[in-house]
């Protein structure tokens, strides 16, 4: 359709402008000294410039607000605001004007108009104004569809639409990593990268734990009364900068008991991120539920309840193992102890530990000695389930430091 | 990890199947995948390895054999994109998903996936998604893809019966819909075939793509669960992010997944938000930027956010009449060549202006009597006159001459590099004549362009208002003023900087440093260097940075021996120090920052700072500025200390400004803060400025802390109206940053009660009104201001706001802009930045 022709036909004009935050005008200070050729001319010009800071003209960042000059970028989690103006360009009064603004995303169509009632009449040179806001919740193409219908003074019904397309981009890249501590604590390390093109002030990055966990944020430096952020005084992220946040999750007591037998995926919680950019332009995102695979204990979990950190060479020492049946069936266990080059087990290998029902555990004191100095790894435990004839091997269970008590005499 | 592979490849094979038979076989396949994987963790950890390796090996070859066509089996797929585009889009979407699935301890594989995709994706900015509902829109999209800003789909005149209206439209949409389908079918085939090239080349890409199609949550979760070692180094999991209020559940959700893709172009030096166009014009503008109707089309007017754009508004064109002081110095000014004996190329004094004068108007400049300077008697005429201007109260020529030399020394002091100093000493001790200094150590500037600067306002008038109107515009030109410093000052103060540039060009030509003279020997005088300084300053003020850089280039680092007075013992006997004014050194240092070389600017500024500090140290140690053992009177020493402290703080300002442009906010804030110790009277302005920097970053809380400091500082100094204004202004900015435009508007209005003529508050209040949805009121306020007080409001930022609102208001914005142009034409000089009128 011929656009120019279309324009002539319509009495109303629809204009749309995205309202990003205004920007502060910056001026360019060029100064000279009294003795220079222009004398105080340059300084005087700068003093007369309304956009300079009086008394500190060399300060570049002024106070004058300027309207956004282009659409800019819009990111997921930010609020899309737009001014919609319908102006009567004609010389006649127009009646029953209905302005409808819809936002079409890849999955849905939303109505953004503040009111859906028609305006009874619009005088020439008058406007209908609307400022719409929408928090952007999807990535990708969005189309703002503005439809205007009205009646001319001759009773003619007219209708036109305009489409404005924009892309919503992803502002952040979030990567997570879990560390499982022996104590059933879980440490979550989250890397948050600013993939926009402007600096971003991280107002809030918090972990909302699921019901099973309590969370401690580890992002402040202990010390002072308030605790300084590990990121320093200025909490902003330059484009493409990445920042690492650390959280410690402890299972709540009522769940802690069961932690030993919890298998599979557990929901840890989600990260809630609030950021701000130019003059407080705000954005907020949450990650999906972070899921963590409980450490793979297999059918039987063997953990250490007690072990010395330093032992003497060739001197027996005690450790206490905890054996938990993580499977769904009862096991009949037999313990084998295999010596390694440095670790020698004391006691009988191949003894029966008896039946262990699902979820049950037993504590097993063992004695061993090391024949080699240094940091030694405790290996060589074998548990065999005699029902299924399945053997579970446990190597590198823990490490002890073996020292020679006679060092002083010998050298 | 390996299980991950299984699921991926299983999906892939099912994908192939679906291509042949679109039945829902994939589902069953998926289930088997699950079986495999649930079994997998079952065995003891030690055995895991054995049981899982085979499937992986089996499956890998399949990767290569996949036909990409299956990818595009959904009829909803966007058809408007070119095959390659849609392929990349697919990748873009799917990569997120695929990463989730292959998210595993074995990061190397993941990296392989990512690398090629990144390179692929770099170019992709626009991502076309399928639209289920709006088939009409689809048609638009295809057009939009070609950068059309706005599409008016159907301008339909309906029957008068309104009940029919809706139905009618429905059917119309449907017909469009069917048309669309046809189009998409056709292009689908294209899609299916063409992407096969990248396919065979990059199996890893495929992997990424395939997985998207089956973005079943099970896969995701499962793959997470399957890697038993969560302590693997670097095993970061990309995490899904979504808007908190977004409802999950549809397949679309996959598109929100996080990808490691770098859609953004590489990081460029990014100045502060409002300066973003400065270094990086059009770096990565959202494709949507050319949308939003004709008026949000990225305007060529960049200077509003642009520090270059510094055109002070409406100074009275009648301008400042030269003060007696000015006249004095101009009469005494010399453009003759003191080193005439050395410089054979220099025109003889009598012919100085002859070549360049074309109009009868031209007056012989008073400076033609200048040769007086060449013989140079001890108290030179020129300094003497300047002196008289400065110390006009004094009636003892000898005493004033003495104090003049004090002032000269104070201002001209500089610490040249060791090598330059050696040359200067040897010249002074008459070991050799300056003529023998190697030419590489000499400064040989010349004009780099000789075209006239013109008058953009007049050009616009010719174009929009016709010749008759254009003829009425009266501005001073280089021809219509005295060909001297006085004329130059008239041009500058009447804001005809382009004409002033032309005039400096003439005067420099007369000095033998005209167009094409660069690289030829010429000698320098105080005046020639001042002319260069003015010229370069004006070029900078006019945002003609490239030109300024070209012309300043022959000056090197301003350290050549011939830029020092000692080099001309006969012309300037006994005078020491730099002929280059300090302001020119500063300009030279600042210039690279406007040309996207902020690091170089910082280097130079640091050098300046070092010299300033060294000179201050010398003064504090009881020495003269340059470290010599001259005894200074207390009064002189204090004068020198004051001057050099102010110079130091000016350098610090430049450094902070440069850091701000670089968006190095930490250092910028630190530097601004450190200026307070040198300029305590600027404490309020500086702290407020720092607060605004924090607002620009988005850190409203810290900004508020600084604004509180401002309020404290204001209370301490007692109530000055300017301080009250400042406090209110800061409050308004905080409200603005909290999205409270009503409150912000109220604060700006409050300022106006105290200071009704405050242009900033007036403008800002109008801007707030627009955000409150009151376009007409906002426009009315700004328009009124511009009409009532054009001297204050014909500023480019105000005009930019005004023209933006005109565009938003009506289709007839051009007429209103032309009216503005007329207003500008009456008042503004040729340096007016016409871009803010957005007429072109």
PDB file of N, CA, C and O in Angstrom, chain B residues 33 37 73 114 218 228 259 314 399 421 512 592 664 704 750 758:
ATOM      1  N   UNK B  33      16.274 -43.663  26.287  1.00  0.00           N
ATOM      2  CA  UNK B  33      17.451 -42.948  26.752  1.00  0.00           C
ATOM      3  C   UNK B  33      17.442 -42.876  28.263  1.00  0.00           C
ATOM      4  O   UNK B  33      18.424 -43.161  28.928  1.00  0.00           O
ATOM      5  N   UNK B  37      20.154 -44.321  30.995  1.00  0.00           N
ATOM      6  CA  UNK B  37      20.879 -43.467  31.913  1.00  0.00           C
ATOM      7  C   UNK B  37      20.548 -43.758  33.361  1.00  0.00           C
ATOM      8  O   UNK B  37      21.402 -43.627  34.211  1.00  0.00           O
ATOM      9  N   UNK B  73      11.557 -28.584  10.452  1.00  0.00           N
ATOM     10  CA  UNK B  73      10.330 -29.256  10.086  1.00  0.00           C
ATOM     11  C   UNK B  73       9.090 -28.529  10.579  1.00  0.00           C
ATOM     12  O   UNK B  73       8.026 -28.700  10.054  1.00  0.00           O
ATOM     13  N   UNK B 114      31.282 -24.474  21.562  1.00  0.00           N
ATOM     14  CA  UNK B 114      31.042 -23.045  21.652  1.00  0.00           C
ATOM     15  C   UNK B 114      31.849 -22.265  20.633  1.00  0.00           C
ATOM     16  O   UNK B 114      31.335 -21.382  19.990  1.00  0.00           O
ATOM     17  N   UNK B 218      13.321 -33.033  30.780  1.00  0.00           N
ATOM     18  CA  UNK B 218      13.944 -34.245  31.302  1.00  0.00           C
ATOM     19  C   UNK B 218      15.411 -34.288  30.939  1.00  0.00           C
ATOM     20  O   UNK B 218      16.262 -34.583  31.759  1.00  0.00           O
ATOM     21  N   UNK B 228      28.629 -37.356  37.960  1.00  0.00           N
ATOM     22  CA  UNK B 228      28.769 -37.625  39.381  1.00  0.00           C
ATOM     23  C   UNK B 228      29.760 -36.692  40.043  1.00  0.00           C
ATOM     24  O   UNK B 228      29.613 -36.363  41.205  1.00  0.00           O
ATOM     25  N   UNK B 259      23.128 -18.770  27.072  1.00  0.00           N
ATOM     26  CA  UNK B 259      24.137 -19.303  26.185  1.00  0.00           C
ATOM     27  C   UNK B 259      25.442 -18.639  26.514  1.00  0.00           C
ATOM     28  O   UNK B 259      25.479 -17.521  27.017  1.00  0.00           O
ATOM     29  N   UNK B 314      23.444  31.124  22.935  1.00  0.00           N
ATOM     30  CA  UNK B 314      23.114  32.511  22.791  1.00  0.00           C
ATOM     31  C   UNK B 314      23.941  33.557  23.495  1.00  0.00           C
ATOM     32  O   UNK B 314      23.429  34.307  24.305  1.00  0.00           O
ATOM     33  N   UNK B 399      60.192  49.436  36.567  1.00  0.00           N
ATOM     34  CA  UNK B 399      59.660  48.529  37.584  1.00  0.00           C
ATOM     35  C   UNK B 399      58.691  47.545  36.956  1.00  0.00           C
ATOM     36  O   UNK B 399      58.718  46.351  37.242  1.00  0.00           O
ATOM     37  N   UNK B 421      67.014  20.300  26.682  1.00  0.00           N
ATOM     38  CA  UNK B 421      67.709  21.214  27.570  1.00  0.00           C
ATOM     39  C   UNK B 421      69.162  21.386  27.119  1.00  0.00           C
ATOM     40  O   UNK B 421      69.682  22.495  27.104  1.00  0.00           O
ATOM     41  N   UNK B 512      53.965  32.577   7.457  1.00  0.00           N
ATOM     42  CA  UNK B 512      54.806  31.598   6.770  1.00  0.00           C
ATOM     43  C   UNK B 512      54.508  30.180   7.184  1.00  0.00           C
ATOM     44  O   UNK B 512      55.274  29.266   6.910  1.00  0.00           O
ATOM     45  N   UNK B 592      43.801  13.395  22.032  1.00  0.00           N
ATOM     46  CA  UNK B 592      43.605  11.999  21.642  1.00  0.00           C
ATOM     47  C   UNK B 592      42.354  11.355  22.253  1.00  0.00           C
ATOM     48  O   UNK B 592      41.795  10.439  21.679  1.00  0.00           O
ATOM     49  N   UNK B 664      36.100   4.446  33.211  1.00  0.00           N
ATOM     50  CA  UNK B 664      36.814   3.922  34.372  1.00  0.00           C
ATOM     51  C   UNK B 664      36.339   4.737  35.580  1.00  0.00           C
ATOM     52  O   UNK B 664      36.988   5.670  36.029  1.00  0.00           O
ATOM     53  N   UNK B 704      23.424   8.911  46.669  1.00  0.00           N
ATOM     54  CA  UNK B 704      22.750   9.623  47.756  1.00  0.00           C
ATOM     55  C   UNK B 704      23.732   9.972  48.867  1.00  0.00           C
ATOM     56  O   UNK B 704      23.636  11.048  49.468  1.00  0.00           O
ATOM     57  N   UNK B 750      10.916  23.487  42.262  1.00  0.00           N
ATOM     58  CA  UNK B 750      11.384  24.158  43.479  1.00  0.00           C
ATOM     59  C   UNK B 750      12.599  25.037  43.172  1.00  0.00           C
ATOM     60  O   UNK B 750      12.701  26.171  43.637  1.00  0.00           O
ATOM     61  N   UNK B 758      16.816  29.619  35.835  1.00  0.00           N
ATOM     62  CA  UNK B 758      17.768  28.513  35.735  1.00  0.00           C
ATOM     63  C   UNK B 758      17.437  27.644  34.526  1.00  0.00           C
ATOM     64  O   UNK B 758      16.426  26.955  34.490  1.00  0.00           O
TER      65      UNK B 758
END
